């Protein structure tokens, strides 16, 4: 059994009449990089703020490193790193001043060498003022500040928003640098599925506040598939295959997008429907995510294995 470092149970948040997070049951095991993905307004930021105790839930609970999010002790907080959307930093400080300021909160665990190496890697100087940095450079400083205390659990809300491809890659490599140190865990929200595909080993999909998948990236990649069936005459009127997300028809072909359907079930259905042949179409993670979260597919939940 894997140790769970982040867990939510029935976590729910209403803003007045708006249901932003709906009975979220999320589990993140130690030692993974989990991509937290969802369309705009899906509830990612709200869920992250609830997990960090920055918002009060309407119902349900969440725990970080075994401690209830509404009562995180200073000792637990010191073991958690948080990078916010937009990288809010004191603009009037220099990088060196921010480093000193932040280090004071983590006297025992601050890694001077790591901070220095990251600043050098990002080609920044400690003398530079935050207000004179570009968005991407501010993101780099945020990451260095979040990694230097050596957090056991790093939570990042859309940390690469607005960054160019090269800087995003550097940023993600910085994240991998953290995870390579044994036992570290990262949860990061993102809209860039290519980034999630490159670095994450788990994926949590939230849609209109509901958790629709929470599994290994491999499991998700295998579960969502597209098959194209060819028919000699016309295509069948009814398509009643388990796990059907979407069906597109042409005169002699059916294109089915499925979730969690076994290969044997597809073969059997293709045979019973009188298909001449079928083959799988290639899908990258972005294609899979778009199909899986299309409004018409909203009711379908992927039944992932418990961690
Ligand atoms: P994005 O990817 O666009 O940043 P998100 O997944 O982070 O979105 P949230 O910011 O958590 O989504 O918003 C979830 C829902 O809650 C949205 O419908 C949003 O309009 C609503 N919401 C968020 N903050 C508030 C607030 N302070 N008051 C009222 N509604 C809010």
PDB file of C-alpha atoms and ligand atoms in Angstrom, residues 15 18 20 38-46 85 191, ligand 1:
ATOM      1  CA  UNK A  15     -19.414  30.227  -3.789  1.00  0.00           C
ATOM      2  CA  UNK A  18     -22.006  28.296  -7.646  1.00  0.00           C
ATOM      3  CA  UNK A  20     -17.033  24.986  -7.720  1.00  0.00           C
ATOM      4  CA  UNK A  38      -9.386  20.483 -16.115  1.00  0.00           C
ATOM      5  CA  UNK A  39     -10.882  23.034 -18.454  1.00  0.00           C
ATOM      6  CA  UNK A  40     -11.243  26.720 -17.480  1.00  0.00           C
ATOM      7  CA  UNK A  41     -13.420  27.065 -14.423  1.00  0.00           C
ATOM      8  CA  UNK A  42     -13.276  23.323 -13.632  1.00  0.00           C
ATOM      9  CA  UNK A  43     -12.374  23.994  -9.988  1.00  0.00           C
ATOM     10  CA  UNK A  44      -8.589  23.423  -9.880  1.00  0.00           C
ATOM     11  CA  UNK A  45      -7.617  26.651  -8.090  1.00  0.00           C
ATOM     12  CA  UNK A  46     -10.493  26.303  -5.632  1.00  0.00           C
ATOM     13  CA  UNK A  85      -0.982  31.216 -10.230  1.00  0.00           C
ATOM     14  CA  UNK A 191      -3.682  23.438 -19.223  1.00  0.00           C
TER      15      UNK A 191
HETATM   16  P1  LIG B   1      -8.933  28.187 -14.623  1.00  0.00           P
HETATM   17  O1  LIG B   1      -8.297  26.997 -15.278  1.00  0.00           O
HETATM   18  O2  LIG B   1      -9.729  29.015 -15.579  1.00  0.00           O
HETATM   19  O3  LIG B   1      -7.984  28.975 -13.767  1.00  0.00           O
HETATM   20  P2  LIG B   1     -10.014  26.669 -12.377  1.00  0.00           P
HETATM   21  O4  LIG B   1     -10.150  25.244 -12.773  1.00  0.00           O
HETATM   22  O5  LIG B   1      -8.830  27.005 -11.532  1.00  0.00           O
HETATM   23  O6  LIG B   1     -10.092  27.599 -13.653  1.00  0.00           O
HETATM   24  P3  LIG B   1     -11.646  27.903 -10.305  1.00  0.00           P
HETATM   25  O7  LIG B   1     -10.900  29.204 -10.345  1.00  0.00           O
HETATM   26  O8  LIG B   1     -11.439  27.035  -9.130  1.00  0.00           O
HETATM   27  O9  LIG B   1     -11.374  27.044 -11.641  1.00  0.00           O
HETATM   28  O10 LIG B   1     -13.204  28.226 -10.455  1.00  0.00           O
HETATM   29  C1  LIG B   1     -14.194  27.218 -10.334  1.00  0.00           C
HETATM   30  C2  LIG B   1     -15.570  27.884 -10.423  1.00  0.00           C
HETATM   31  O11 LIG B   1     -15.786  28.698  -9.275  1.00  0.00           O
HETATM   32  C3  LIG B   1     -15.756  28.796 -11.631  1.00  0.00           C
HETATM   33  O12 LIG B   1     -17.092  28.662 -12.057  1.00  0.00           O
HETATM   34  C4  LIG B   1     -15.510  30.178 -11.076  1.00  0.00           C
HETATM   35  O13 LIG B   1     -16.219  31.143 -11.817  1.00  0.00           O
HETATM   36  C5  LIG B   1     -16.034  30.055  -9.667  1.00  0.00           C
HETATM   37  N1  LIG B   1     -15.307  30.926  -8.716  1.00  0.00           N
HETATM   38  C6  LIG B   1     -13.983  30.900  -8.433  1.00  0.00           C
HETATM   39  N2  LIG B   1     -13.672  31.804  -7.487  1.00  0.00           N
HETATM   40  C7  LIG B   1     -14.845  32.420  -7.153  1.00  0.00           C
HETATM   41  C8  LIG B   1     -15.206  33.443  -6.220  1.00  0.00           C
HETATM   42  N3  LIG B   1     -14.293  34.004  -5.421  1.00  0.00           N
HETATM   43  N4  LIG B   1     -16.502  33.801  -6.161  1.00  0.00           N
HETATM   44  C9  LIG B   1     -17.440  33.241  -6.948  1.00  0.00           C
HETATM   45  N5  LIG B   1     -17.169  32.253  -7.842  1.00  0.00           N
HETATM   46  C10 LIG B   1     -15.893  31.853  -7.955  1.00  0.00           C
END
